[in-house]
């Protein structure tokens, strides 16, 4: 099946700085890459996603880039705010296994005011 | 309504008890999922119901059994659980079983004593 690796596992940034989280995947057939944010004690919520026919997608302060050749994708958060503090999970979905989500191990982001 | 609801929010049960977790969505989604999530870990897929077919993660013990009474409801029946089954149980739904966003419910925090 698919294998997703996520780095770093923890990340601390000053408020206003940028944060970047990187994921790699193994199955070249993977075609959908969502990013979820999970605040402590709450449900995972989708913050942005990208499909394999697109190289980059942006939504206000959040962007995702996808490099299909290298099989990696990244989450970029600019102008970070304390409310961005959470655990972020990347995932990859491949039709080879019915498009179930394979999650990365998570990144705990702390934004220091 | 873009929400998945789960009951109960919290559940404490002994190892000999039988209990059920409930999940409901009214978005007309055709796929529903049960995930198990341990602290600081990504969600692990347990079961998928899609177009009235059940897909099972073969590593899930038989003390967990899903039931789908209709396309909006998904139950998880629990019997003879072990303390290591204590976790957050998340339900999710999506338009179909494919490259679609999964919407998560708030979860049931289960403690097995």
Short mmCIF file of C-alpha atoms in Angstrom, two decimals:
data_model
loop_
_atom_site.label_atom_id
_atom_site.label_comp_id
_atom_site.label_asym_id
_atom_site.label_seq_id
_atom_site.Cartn_x
_atom_site.Cartn_y
_atom_site.Cartn_z
CA UNK A 1 0.00 0.00 0.00
CA UNK A 2 0.84 3.67 0.11
CA UNK A 3 3.42 5.00 2.62
CA UNK A 4 3.36 8.66 3.67
CA UNK A 5 6.18 10.27 5.61
CA UNK A 6 5.79 13.70 7.25
CA UNK A 7 8.41 16.11 8.61
CA UNK A 8 9.06 17.73 10.96
CA UNK A 9 7.20 16.10 13.84
CA UNK A 10 7.29 19.36 15.83
CA UNK A 11 7.70 22.92 14.66
CA UNK A 12 7.84 26.18 16.63
CA UNK A 13 7.69 29.54 14.89
CA UNK A 14 7.35 33.15 15.98
CA UNK A 15 4.04 34.82 15.24
CA UNK A 16 4.17 36.36 11.79
CA UNK A 17 6.78 33.97 10.45
CA UNK A 18 6.10 31.24 7.88
CA UNK A 19 5.77 27.52 8.57
CA UNK A 20 6.45 24.71 6.10
CA UNK A 21 5.53 21.06 6.56
CA UNK A 22 6.65 18.42 4.07
CA UNK A 23 5.28 15.02 3.12
CA UNK A 24 6.50 12.32 0.78
CA UNK A 25 4.50 9.43 -0.64
CA UNK A 26 5.45 6.16 -2.31
CA UNK A 27 2.62 5.25 -4.71
CA UNK A 28 2.91 7.16 -7.99
CA UNK A 29 -0.80 6.48 -8.61
CA UNK A 30 -1.85 8.62 -5.63
CA UNK A 31 -4.07 11.39 -6.94
CA UNK A 32 -5.52 13.32 -3.99
CA UNK A 33 -3.63 15.01 -1.16
CA UNK A 34 -5.61 16.61 1.68
CA UNK A 35 -4.22 18.47 4.69
CA UNK A 36 -6.08 18.31 8.01
CA UNK A 37 -5.70 20.52 11.07
CA UNK A 38 -6.58 19.05 14.46
CA UNK A 39 -6.75 21.28 17.51
CA UNK A 40 -6.44 19.67 20.93
CA UNK A 41 -9.56 17.67 21.76
CA UNK A 42 -11.25 18.48 18.45
CA UNK A 43 -11.97 16.75 15.17
CA UNK A 44 -9.60 16.87 12.17
CA UNK A 45 -10.73 19.56 9.73
CA UNK A 46 -9.69 19.93 6.12
CA UNK A 47 -7.75 23.12 5.52
CA UNK A 48 -6.64 22.62 1.92
CA UNK A 49 -6.34 19.83 -0.61
CA UNK A 50 -4.75 19.31 -4.01
CA UNK A 51 -5.27 16.87 -6.85
CA UNK A 52 -2.55 15.32 -8.95
CA UNK A 53 -3.36 17.40 -12.03
CA UNK A 54 -2.45 20.63 -10.19
CA UNK A 55 0.97 21.81 -9.01
CA UNK A 56 -0.04 24.47 -6.52
CA UNK A 57 -3.12 25.73 -4.72
CA UNK A 58 -3.52 28.71 -2.45
CA UNK A 59 -6.22 29.84 -0.02
CA UNK A 60 -5.40 33.12 1.75
CA UNK A 61 -2.44 32.39 4.09
CA UNK A 62 -2.31 28.68 3.26
CA UNK A 63 -0.80 27.07 0.18
CA UNK A 64 0.03 23.55 -0.91
CA UNK A 65 2.54 22.53 -3.57
CA UNK A 66 2.82 19.14 -5.24
CA UNK A 67 5.80 17.68 -7.06
CA UNK A 68 4.61 14.46 -8.72
CA UNK A 69 8.03 13.57 -10.09
CA UNK A 70 9.65 13.69 -6.68
CA UNK A 71 6.49 12.39 -4.98
CA UNK A 72 6.32 15.08 -2.35
CA UNK A 73 3.91 17.79 -1.32
CA UNK A 74 4.20 20.62 1.16
CA UNK A 75 1.98 22.86 3.27
CA UNK A 76 2.96 26.51 3.56
CA UNK A 77 1.42 28.81 6.16
CA UNK A 78 2.39 32.48 5.95
CA UNK A 79 1.95 35.20 8.59
CA UNK A 80 1.33 32.62 11.27
CA UNK A 81 -0.98 33.41 14.16
CA UNK A 82 -1.35 31.76 17.59
CA UNK A 83 -4.62 30.16 16.44
CA UNK A 84 -2.64 28.23 13.82
CA UNK A 85 -1.18 26.18 16.68
CA UNK A 86 -2.43 22.60 16.19
CA UNK A 87 -1.41 19.21 14.83
CA UNK A 88 -1.37 19.03 11.04
CA UNK A 89 -1.77 15.76 9.14
CA UNK A 90 -1.09 15.24 5.48
CA UNK A 91 -2.67 12.33 3.62
CA UNK A 92 -2.46 10.64 0.25
CA UNK A 93 -5.21 8.78 -1.53
CA UNK A 94 -4.54 6.17 -4.21
CA UNK A 95 -7.02 4.34 -6.45
CA UNK A 96 -4.85 1.23 -6.10
CA UNK A 97 -6.42 0.67 -2.68
CA UNK A 98 -9.84 2.14 -3.27
CA UNK A 99 -8.78 5.71 -2.47
CA UNK A 100 -8.56 5.21 1.27
CA UNK A 101 -6.55 7.92 3.05
CA UNK A 102 -3.01 7.17 4.17
CA UNK A 103 -2.08 9.71 6.82
CA UNK A 104 1.32 11.08 7.70
CA UNK A 105 2.45 10.92 11.32
CA UNK A 106 1.52 14.54 12.05
CA UNK A 107 3.30 17.81 12.80
CA UNK A 108 2.67 19.66 16.05
CA UNK A 109 2.90 23.36 15.20
CA UNK A 110 3.31 25.95 17.94
CA UNK A 111 3.10 29.65 17.09
CA UNK A 112 4.76 31.74 19.78
CA UNK A 113 3.12 35.15 20.34
CA UNK B 1 -25.91 20.77 6.92
CA UNK B 2 -22.21 19.99 6.61
CA UNK B 3 -21.85 18.17 9.86
CA UNK B 4 -21.23 14.64 11.06
CA UNK B 5 -22.58 13.97 14.54
CA UNK B 6 -21.47 11.29 16.97
CA UNK B 7 -22.89 10.02 20.26
CA UNK B 8 -21.91 9.64 22.98
CA UNK B 9 -19.11 12.19 23.43
CA UNK B 10 -17.53 10.14 26.19
CA UNK B 11 -17.90 6.48 27.13
CA UNK B 12 -16.40 4.48 29.98
CA UNK B 13 -16.96 0.74 29.83
CA UNK B 14 -15.72 -2.39 31.49
CA UNK B 15 -14.15 -5.24 29.61
CA UNK B 16 -17.31 -7.35 29.81
CA UNK B 17 -19.74 -4.65 28.65
CA UNK B 18 -21.48 -4.28 25.32
CA UNK B 19 -21.95 -0.76 24.01
CA UNK B 20 -22.54 1.02 20.72
CA UNK B 21 -21.23 4.20 19.16
CA UNK B 22 -23.47 6.10 16.77
CA UNK B 23 -22.69 8.32 13.82
CA UNK B 24 -25.05 10.30 11.60
CA UNK B 25 -24.69 12.53 8.55
CA UNK B 26 -27.32 14.36 6.49
CA UNK B 27 -25.15 15.47 3.60
CA UNK B 28 -26.28 12.68 1.26
CA UNK B 29 -22.82 11.18 1.38
CA UNK B 30 -22.45 7.62 0.10
CA UNK B 31 -19.37 6.60 2.07
CA UNK B 32 -18.89 6.49 5.83
CA UNK B 33 -15.84 5.52 7.84
CA UNK B 34 -14.78 4.54 11.34
CA UNK B 35 -11.31 5.56 12.49
CA UNK B 36 -9.45 4.94 15.73
CA UNK B 37 -7.08 7.64 16.94
CA UNK B 38 -4.59 7.37 19.78
CA UNK B 39 -3.11 10.49 21.36
CA UNK B 40 -0.63 12.34 19.12
CA UNK B 41 -1.11 9.77 16.32
CA UNK B 42 -2.91 9.95 12.97
CA UNK B 43 -6.35 8.37 12.52
CA UNK B 44 -6.24 4.65 11.65
CA UNK B 45 -8.93 3.36 9.31
CA UNK B 46 -11.08 0.57 10.76
CA UNK B 47 -14.08 0.20 8.45
CA UNK B 48 -15.56 1.75 5.33
CA UNK B 49 -19.18 1.57 4.19
CA UNK B 50 -19.57 2.63 0.61
CA UNK B 51 -22.60 2.10 -1.57
CA UNK B 52 -23.90 -0.43 1.01
CA UNK B 53 -20.73 -2.49 0.91
CA UNK B 54 -18.48 -2.97 3.92
CA UNK B 55 -14.72 -2.92 3.63
CA UNK B 56 -12.76 -4.04 6.65
CA UNK B 57 -9.22 -3.37 7.75
CA UNK B 58 -8.24 -6.99 8.40
CA UNK B 59 -6.18 -6.01 11.43
CA UNK B 60 -9.30 -4.85 13.32
CA UNK B 61 -10.30 -7.36 16.04
CA UNK B 62 -13.73 -8.99 15.88
CA UNK B 63 -14.72 -7.31 19.16
CA UNK B 64 -15.51 -4.30 16.94
CA UNK B 65 -18.43 -4.75 14.54
CA UNK B 66 -19.92 -2.06 12.31
CA UNK B 67 -23.53 -1.76 11.28
CA UNK B 68 -25.06 0.53 8.67
CA UNK B 69 -28.86 0.70 9.23
CA UNK B 70 -29.29 3.21 6.39
CA UNK B 71 -27.22 5.56 4.26
CA UNK B 72 -27.18 8.27 6.96
CA UNK B 73 -26.32 6.16 9.99
CA UNK B 74 -23.29 4.15 10.96
CA UNK B 75 -22.95 2.30 14.26
CA UNK B 76 -19.97 0.63 15.86
CA UNK B 77 -20.80 -2.18 18.27
CA UNK B 78 -18.28 -2.87 20.99
CA UNK B 79 -17.98 -6.11 22.97
CA UNK B 80 -15.35 -7.50 25.33
CA UNK B 81 -12.92 -4.65 24.72
CA UNK B 82 -9.42 -4.44 26.11
CA UNK B 83 -7.81 -1.46 27.89
CA UNK B 84 -5.62 -0.88 24.81
CA UNK B 85 -8.81 -0.13 22.87
CA UNK B 86 -9.13 3.14 24.79
CA UNK B 87 -8.90 5.88 22.17
CA UNK B 88 -10.82 8.55 20.29
CA UNK B 89 -13.18 6.94 17.77
CA UNK B 90 -13.88 9.17 14.81
CA UNK B 91 -16.59 8.78 12.23
CA UNK B 92 -16.24 10.43 8.83
CA UNK B 93 -18.24 10.67 5.64
CA UNK B 94 -17.53 11.61 2.03
CA UNK B 95 -19.42 11.98 -1.24
CA UNK B 96 -18.18 8.59 -2.33
CA UNK B 97 -15.32 6.22 -1.78
CA UNK B 98 -12.78 8.01 -3.85
CA UNK B 99 -10.69 11.13 -4.00
CA UNK B 100 -13.10 13.23 -1.96
CA UNK B 101 -12.81 15.27 1.21
CA UNK B 102 -13.72 13.32 4.31
CA UNK B 103 -15.74 15.21 6.92
CA UNK B 104 -15.02 14.09 10.46
CA UNK B 105 -17.37 13.97 13.41
CA UNK B 106 -16.28 15.23 16.85
CA UNK B 107 -15.44 11.72 18.03
CA UNK B 108 -16.27 9.52 20.99
CA UNK B 109 -13.62 9.38 23.72
CA UNK B 110 -13.67 5.73 24.85
CA UNK B 111 -12.08 4.49 28.06
CA UNK B 112 -12.00 0.76 28.77
CA UNK B 113 -11.45 -0.11 32.42
#
